[in-house]
mmCIF file with all atom_site columns, C-alpha atoms in Angstrom:
data_model
loop_
_atom_site.group_PDB
_atom_site.id
_atom_site.type_symbol
_atom_site.label_atom_id
_atom_site.label_alt_id
_atom_site.label_comp_id
_atom_site.label_asym_id
_atom_site.label_entity_id
_atom_site.label_seq_id
_atom_site.pdbx_PDB_ins_code
_atom_site.Cartn_x
_atom_site.Cartn_y
_atom_site.Cartn_z
_atom_site.occupancy
_atom_site.B_iso_or_equiv
_atom_site.pdbx_formal_charge
_atom_site.auth_seq_id
_atom_site.auth_comp_id
_atom_site.auth_asym_id
_atom_site.auth_atom_id
_atom_site.pdbx_PDB_model_num
ATOM 1   C CA . MET A 1 1   ? 0.314   -0.182  0.209  1.00 0.00 ? 1   MET A CA 1
ATOM 2   C CA . THR A 1 2   ? 1.245   3.919   -0.972 1.00 0.00 ? 2   THR A CA 1
ATOM 3   C CA . PRO A 1 3   ? 1.704   6.078   1.683  1.00 0.00 ? 3   PRO A CA 1
ATOM 4   C CA . GLN A 1 4   ? -1.004  8.377   -0.658 1.00 0.00 ? 4   GLN A CA 1
ATOM 5   C CA . GLU A 1 5   ? -3.444  5.248   -0.542 1.00 0.00 ? 5   GLU A CA 1
ATOM 6   C CA . LYS A 1 6   ? -2.828  4.910   3.309  1.00 0.00 ? 6   LYS A CA 1
ATOM 7   C CA . LEU A 1 7   ? -3.734  8.552   3.558  1.00 0.00 ? 7   LEU A CA 1
ATOM 8   C CA . ALA A 1 8   ? -6.438  7.815   1.533  1.00 0.00 ? 8   ALA A CA 1
ATOM 9   C CA . LEU A 1 9   ? -8.098  5.346   3.460  1.00 0.00 ? 9   LEU A CA 1
ATOM 10  C CA . LEU A 1 10  ? -6.981  6.760   6.989  1.00 0.00 ? 10  LEU A CA 1
ATOM 11  C CA . GLU A 1 11  ? -9.551  9.955   5.967  1.00 0.00 ? 11  GLU A CA 1
ATOM 12  C CA . LEU A 1 12  ? -12.344 7.343   5.464  1.00 0.00 ? 12  LEU A CA 1
ATOM 13  C CA . MET A 1 13  ? -12.137 5.603   8.631  1.00 0.00 ? 13  MET A CA 1
ATOM 14  C CA . THR A 1 14  ? -11.857 8.696   10.761 1.00 0.00 ? 14  THR A CA 1
ATOM 15  C CA . ASP A 1 15  ? -13.465 11.898  8.943  1.00 0.00 ? 15  ASP A CA 1
ATOM 16  C CA . GLU A 1 16  ? -10.505 13.695  8.989  1.00 0.00 ? 16  GLU A CA 1
ATOM 17  C CA . THR A 1 17  ? -9.224  15.757  5.838  1.00 0.00 ? 17  THR A CA 1
ATOM 18  C CA . SER A 1 18  ? -6.116  17.276  6.757  1.00 0.00 ? 18  SER A CA 1
ATOM 19  C CA . GLU A 1 19  ? -3.219  15.482  5.186  1.00 0.00 ? 19  GLU A CA 1
ATOM 20  C CA . THR A 1 20  ? -0.474  16.780  7.869  1.00 0.00 ? 20  THR A CA 1
ATOM 21  C CA . VAL A 1 21  ? -2.479  15.323  10.775 1.00 0.00 ? 21  VAL A CA 1
ATOM 22  C CA . LEU A 1 22  ? -3.662  12.017  8.686  1.00 0.00 ? 22  LEU A CA 1
ATOM 23  C CA . SER A 1 23  ? 0.643   11.940  8.177  1.00 0.00 ? 23  SER A CA 1
ATOM 24  C CA . ALA A 1 24  ? 1.052   12.982  11.918 1.00 0.00 ? 24  ALA A CA 1
ATOM 25  C CA . TYR A 1 25  ? -0.954  9.715   12.994 1.00 0.00 ? 25  TYR A CA 1
ATOM 26  C CA . LEU A 1 26  ? 0.483   7.562   10.145 1.00 0.00 ? 26  LEU A CA 1
ATOM 27  C CA . GLY A 1 27  ? 3.947   8.309   11.831 1.00 0.00 ? 27  GLY A CA 1
ATOM 28  C CA . LEU A 1 28  ? 3.088   7.916   15.588 1.00 0.00 ? 28  LEU A CA 1
ATOM 29  C CA . ALA A 1 29  ? 1.331   4.842   14.094 1.00 0.00 ? 29  ALA A CA 1
ATOM 30  C CA . GLY A 1 30  ? 4.387   3.567   12.054 1.00 0.00 ? 30  GLY A CA 1
ATOM 31  C CA . GLN A 1 31  ? 6.868   3.970   15.059 1.00 0.00 ? 31  GLN A CA 1
ATOM 32  C CA . ILE A 1 32  ? 4.477   1.891   17.014 1.00 0.00 ? 32  ILE A CA 1
ATOM 33  C CA . VAL A 1 33  ? 4.159   -1.310  14.631 1.00 0.00 ? 33  VAL A CA 1
ATOM 34  C CA . PHE A 1 34  ? 8.087   -1.032  14.240 1.00 0.00 ? 34  PHE A CA 1
ATOM 35  C CA . GLU A 1 35  ? 8.874   -1.217  17.776 1.00 0.00 ? 35  GLU A CA 1
ATOM 36  C CA . LYS A 1 36  ? 6.416   -4.113  18.386 1.00 0.00 ? 36  LYS A CA 1
ATOM 37  C CA . ALA A 1 37  ? 7.695   -6.036  15.111 1.00 0.00 ? 37  ALA A CA 1
ATOM 38  C CA . PHE A 1 38  ? 11.115  -5.029  15.211 1.00 0.00 ? 38  PHE A CA 1
ATOM 39  C CA . PRO A 1 39  ? 11.749  -5.097  19.172 1.00 0.00 ? 39  PRO A CA 1
ATOM 40  C CA . PHE A 1 40  ? 15.555  -4.653  18.890 1.00 0.00 ? 40  PHE A CA 1
ATOM 41  C CA . GLY A 1 41  ? 15.881  -1.815  17.021 1.00 0.00 ? 41  GLY A CA 1
ATOM 42  C CA . THR A 1 42  ? 16.911  -2.640  13.462 1.00 0.00 ? 42  THR A CA 1
ATOM 43  C CA . TYR A 1 43  ? 13.938  -0.991  11.551 1.00 0.00 ? 43  TYR A CA 1
ATOM 44  C CA . PRO A 1 44  ? 13.626  -2.043  7.786  1.00 0.00 ? 44  PRO A CA 1
ATOM 45  C CA . GLU A 1 45  ? 13.775  1.261   5.538  1.00 0.00 ? 45  GLU A CA 1
ATOM 46  C CA . THR A 1 46  ? 9.748   0.758   4.699  1.00 0.00 ? 46  THR A CA 1
ATOM 47  C CA . MET A 1 47  ? 6.940   -1.234  7.052  1.00 0.00 ? 47  MET A CA 1
ATOM 48  C CA . PRO A 1 48  ? 6.797   -4.929  6.243  1.00 0.00 ? 48  PRO A CA 1
ATOM 49  C CA . ALA A 1 49  ? 3.662   -4.839  3.619  1.00 0.00 ? 49  ALA A CA 1
ATOM 50  C CA . GLN A 1 50  ? 1.777   -7.525  6.008  1.00 0.00 ? 50  GLN A CA 1
ATOM 51  C CA . TYR A 1 51  ? 1.154   -4.253  8.775  1.00 0.00 ? 51  TYR A CA 1
ATOM 52  C CA . ASP A 1 52  ? -0.206  -1.920  6.277  1.00 0.00 ? 52  ASP A CA 1
ATOM 53  C CA . GLY A 1 53  ? -3.368  -2.556  7.649  1.00 0.00 ? 53  GLY A CA 1
ATOM 54  C CA . VAL A 1 54  ? -3.022  -2.418  11.374 1.00 0.00 ? 54  VAL A CA 1
ATOM 55  C CA . HIS A 1 55  ? -0.461  0.010   10.790 1.00 0.00 ? 55  HIS A CA 1
ATOM 56  C CA . VAL A 1 56  ? -3.465  2.114   9.467  1.00 0.00 ? 56  VAL A CA 1
ATOM 57  C CA . GLU A 1 57  ? -6.005  1.142   12.364 1.00 0.00 ? 57  GLU A CA 1
ATOM 58  C CA . ILE A 1 58  ? -3.350  2.004   14.230 1.00 0.00 ? 58  ILE A CA 1
ATOM 59  C CA . ALA A 1 59  ? -3.733  5.597   13.156 1.00 0.00 ? 59  ALA A CA 1
ATOM 60  C CA . ALA A 1 60  ? -6.998  5.583   13.223 1.00 0.00 ? 60  ALA A CA 1
ATOM 61  C CA . TYR A 1 61  ? -7.623  4.450   16.765 1.00 0.00 ? 61  TYR A CA 1
ATOM 62  C CA . MET A 1 62  ? -4.940  6.932   18.233 1.00 0.00 ? 62  MET A CA 1
ATOM 63  C CA . ILE A 1 63  ? -6.962  9.348   15.944 1.00 0.00 ? 63  ILE A CA 1
ATOM 64  C CA . ASN A 1 64  ? -10.200 8.683   17.512 1.00 0.00 ? 64  ASN A CA 1
ATOM 65  C CA . LYS A 1 65  ? -9.366  8.300   21.112 1.00 0.00 ? 65  LYS A CA 1
ATOM 66  C CA . ARG A 1 66  ? -7.665  11.951  20.330 1.00 0.00 ? 66  ARG A CA 1
ATOM 67  C CA . GLY A 1 67  ? -8.768  14.472  22.918 1.00 0.00 ? 67  GLY A CA 1
ATOM 68  C CA . ALA A 1 68  ? -9.985  11.567  25.645 1.00 0.00 ? 68  ALA A CA 1
ATOM 69  C CA . GLU A 1 69  ? -6.434  10.431  26.054 1.00 0.00 ? 69  GLU A CA 1
ATOM 70  C CA . GLY A 1 70  ? -6.228  8.126   29.485 1.00 0.00 ? 70  GLY A CA 1
ATOM 71  C CA . GLU A 1 71  ? -10.043 8.246   29.722 1.00 0.00 ? 71  GLU A CA 1
ATOM 72  C CA . THR A 1 72  ? -10.907 5.055   31.834 1.00 0.00 ? 72  THR A CA 1
ATOM 73  C CA . VAL A 1 73  ? -14.722 5.306   31.942 1.00 0.00 ? 73  VAL A CA 1
ATOM 74  C CA . HIS A 1 74  ? -17.026 7.908   30.919 1.00 0.00 ? 74  HIS A CA 1
ATOM 75  C CA . LEU A 1 75  ? -21.215 8.097   30.959 1.00 0.00 ? 75  LEU A CA 1
ATOM 76  C CA . GLU A 1 76  ? -22.875 10.082  28.526 1.00 0.00 ? 76  GLU A CA 1
ATOM 77  C CA . ASN A 1 77  ? -26.663 9.346   27.379 1.00 0.00 ? 77  ASN A CA 1
ATOM 78  C CA . GLY A 1 78  ? -26.816 5.278   28.208 1.00 0.00 ? 78  GLY A CA 1
ATOM 79  C CA . VAL A 1 79  ? -23.347 5.317   26.612 1.00 0.00 ? 79  VAL A CA 1
ATOM 80  C CA . SER A 1 80  ? -19.738 3.880   28.306 1.00 0.00 ? 80  SER A CA 1
ATOM 81  C CA . ARG A 1 81  ? -16.861 3.987   27.154 1.00 0.00 ? 81  ARG A CA 1
ATOM 82  C CA . HIS A 1 82  ? -13.507 2.378   29.045 1.00 0.00 ? 82  HIS A CA 1
ATOM 83  C CA . TRP A 1 83  ? -10.109 2.759   27.307 1.00 0.00 ? 83  TRP A CA 1
ATOM 84  C CA . GLU A 1 84  ? -7.322  0.280   27.705 1.00 0.00 ? 84  GLU A CA 1
ATOM 85  C CA . ASP A 1 85  ? -4.436  0.178   29.055 1.00 0.00 ? 85  ASP A CA 1
ATOM 86  C CA . GLY A 1 86  ? -1.360  1.935   27.478 1.00 0.00 ? 86  GLY A CA 1
ATOM 87  C CA . GLY A 1 87  ? -1.633  3.956   24.293 1.00 0.00 ? 87  GLY A CA 1
ATOM 88  C CA . VAL A 1 88  ? -2.952  1.322   21.648 1.00 0.00 ? 88  VAL A CA 1
ATOM 89  C CA . SER A 1 89  ? -5.372  -1.653  22.055 1.00 0.00 ? 89  SER A CA 1
ATOM 90  C CA . SER A 1 90  ? -3.673  -4.389  22.855 1.00 0.00 ? 90  SER A CA 1
ATOM 91  C CA . SER A 1 91  ? -5.974  -6.536  20.371 1.00 0.00 ? 91  SER A CA 1
ATOM 92  C CA . LEU A 1 92  ? -4.568  -4.624  18.075 1.00 0.00 ? 92  LEU A CA 1
ATOM 93  C CA . LEU A 1 93  ? -1.111  -4.800  18.928 1.00 0.00 ? 93  LEU A CA 1
ATOM 94  C CA . ARG A 1 94  ? -0.986  -8.464  18.918 1.00 0.00 ? 94  ARG A CA 1
ATOM 95  C CA . ARG A 1 95  ? -1.844  -8.497  15.322 1.00 0.00 ? 95  ARG A CA 1
ATOM 96  C CA . ILE A 1 96  ? 1.870   -7.547  14.806 1.00 0.00 ? 96  ILE A CA 1
ATOM 97  C CA . VAL A 1 97  ? 4.733   -10.988 15.327 1.00 0.00 ? 97  VAL A CA 1
ATOM 98  C CA . PRO A 1 98  ? 8.292   -9.612  16.318 1.00 0.00 ? 98  PRO A CA 1
ATOM 99  C CA . PHE A 1 99  ? 10.938  -10.434 14.441 1.00 0.00 ? 99  PHE A CA 1
ATOM 100 C CA . ALA A 1 100 ? 14.057  -12.269 16.295 1.00 0.00 ? 100 ALA A CA 1
ATOM 101 C CA . GLY A 1 101 ? 16.830  -14.083 15.374 1.00 0.00 ? 101 GLY A CA 1
ATOM 102 C CA . VAL A 1 102 ? 19.360  -16.267 16.931 1.00 0.00 ? 102 VAL A CA 1
ATOM 103 C CA . ILE A 1 103 ? 22.643  -14.922 17.710 1.00 0.00 ? 103 ILE A CA 1
ATOM 104 C CA . PHE A 1 104 ? 25.709  -17.460 17.850 1.00 0.00 ? 104 PHE A CA 1
ATOM 105 C CA . PRO A 1 105 ? 28.118  -17.124 19.956 1.00 0.00 ? 105 PRO A CA 1
ATOM 106 C CA . THR A 1 106 ? 31.349  -16.642 18.487 1.00 0.00 ? 106 THR A CA 1
ATOM 107 C CA . ALA A 1 107 ? 34.732  -19.086 19.159 1.00 0.00 ? 107 ALA A CA 1
ATOM 108 C CA . THR A 1 108 ? 37.499  -17.775 21.048 1.00 0.00 ? 108 THR A CA 1
ATOM 109 C CA . PRO A 1 109 ? 40.435  -19.599 22.598 1.00 0.00 ? 109 PRO A CA 1
ATOM 110 C CA . GLU A 1 110 ? 38.831  -19.201 25.937 1.00 0.00 ? 110 GLU A CA 1
ATOM 111 C CA . SER A 1 111 ? 35.743  -20.529 25.251 1.00 0.00 ? 111 SER A CA 1
ATOM 112 C CA . GLU A 1 112 ? 36.706  -23.303 23.048 1.00 0.00 ? 112 GLU A CA 1
ATOM 113 C CA . PRO A 1 113 ? 36.428  -26.575 25.059 1.00 0.00 ? 113 PRO A CA 1
ATOM 114 C CA . GLU A 1 114 ? 39.916  -28.754 26.400 1.00 0.00 ? 114 GLU A CA 1
ATOM 115 C CA . PRO A 1 115 ? 40.210  -31.969 24.354 1.00 0.00 ? 115 PRO A CA 1
ATOM 116 C CA . GLU A 1 116 ? 39.890  -34.564 26.381 1.00 0.00 ? 116 GLU A CA 1
ATOM 117 C CA . PRO A 1 117 ? 43.056  -36.434 27.811 1.00 0.00 ? 117 PRO A CA 1
ATOM 118 C CA . GLU A 1 118 ? 44.035  -40.318 25.922 1.00 0.00 ? 118 GLU A CA 1
ATOM 119 C CA . PRO A 1 119 ? 42.983  -42.982 28.417 1.00 0.00 ? 119 PRO A CA 1
ATOM 120 C CA . GLU A 1 120 ? 46.422  -44.376 30.001 1.00 0.00 ? 120 GLU A CA 1
ATOM 121 C CA . PRO A 1 121 ? 47.110  -48.126 28.899 1.00 0.00 ? 121 PRO A CA 1
ATOM 122 C CA . ASP A 1 122 ? 45.899  -50.430 31.532 1.00 0.00 ? 122 ASP A CA 1
ATOM 123 C CA . PRO A 1 123 ? 50.061  -51.858 32.479 1.00 0.00 ? 123 PRO A CA 1
ATOM 124 C CA . GLU A 1 124 ? 48.322  -55.316 32.871 1.00 0.00 ? 124 GLU A CA 1
ATOM 125 C CA . GLU A 1 125 ? 46.879  -55.763 29.397 1.00 0.00 ? 125 GLU A CA 1
ATOM 126 C CA . GLY A 1 126 ? 49.793  -54.423 27.123 1.00 0.00 ? 126 GLY A CA 1
ATOM 127 C CA . ASP A 1 127 ? 50.403  -52.094 24.947 1.00 0.00 ? 127 ASP A CA 1
ATOM 128 C CA . PRO A 1 128 ? 47.568  -52.545 22.529 1.00 0.00 ? 128 PRO A CA 1
ATOM 129 C CA . ASP A 1 129 ? 49.693  -50.960 19.915 1.00 0.00 ? 129 ASP A CA 1
ATOM 130 C CA . GLU A 1 130 ? 52.603  -53.924 20.117 1.00 0.00 ? 130 GLU A CA 1
ATOM 131 C CA . THR A 1 131 ? 51.420  -57.021 18.220 1.00 0.00 ? 131 THR A CA 1
ATOM 132 C CA . ASP A 1 132 ? 53.324  -60.091 19.486 1.00 0.00 ? 132 ASP A CA 1
ATOM 133 C CA . GLU A 1 133 ? 55.389  -60.679 16.389 1.00 0.00 ? 133 GLU A CA 1
ATOM 134 C CA . THR A 1 134 ? 56.809  -64.031 17.818 1.00 0.00 ? 134 THR A CA 1
ATOM 135 C CA . GLU A 1 135 ? 54.932  -67.186 16.800 1.00 0.00 ? 135 GLU A CA 1
ATOM 136 C CA . PRO A 1 136 ? 55.435  -70.790 18.748 1.00 0.00 ? 136 PRO A CA 1
#
């Protein structure tokens, strides 16, 4: 999804017409997606396509909560509003799968295991490398 398509979709979802406001919220939502998807801080250049939808949904969620940040209970004309903890709904954040990798330790002389010593031959059995060349 192109940035212009995201702006158009966000405008339809929120009735916000200011492109500056829409872009600002898309930027904030993008940062949230990157922090959740790439928790170790190495972000890609662009938003992965699999997160385009949730990116716009988070921006819409943030715009729709504007003016009611931190609201825990609001009752008016039979309508009750409760907000989840944090800035963005956990149900939206659960749709973002964190990227993780495996770190392989590098071998250093101190970390390499010591070779096991060869077992001592049993003196009663004799040396297994020696063969008895005398035949009766």
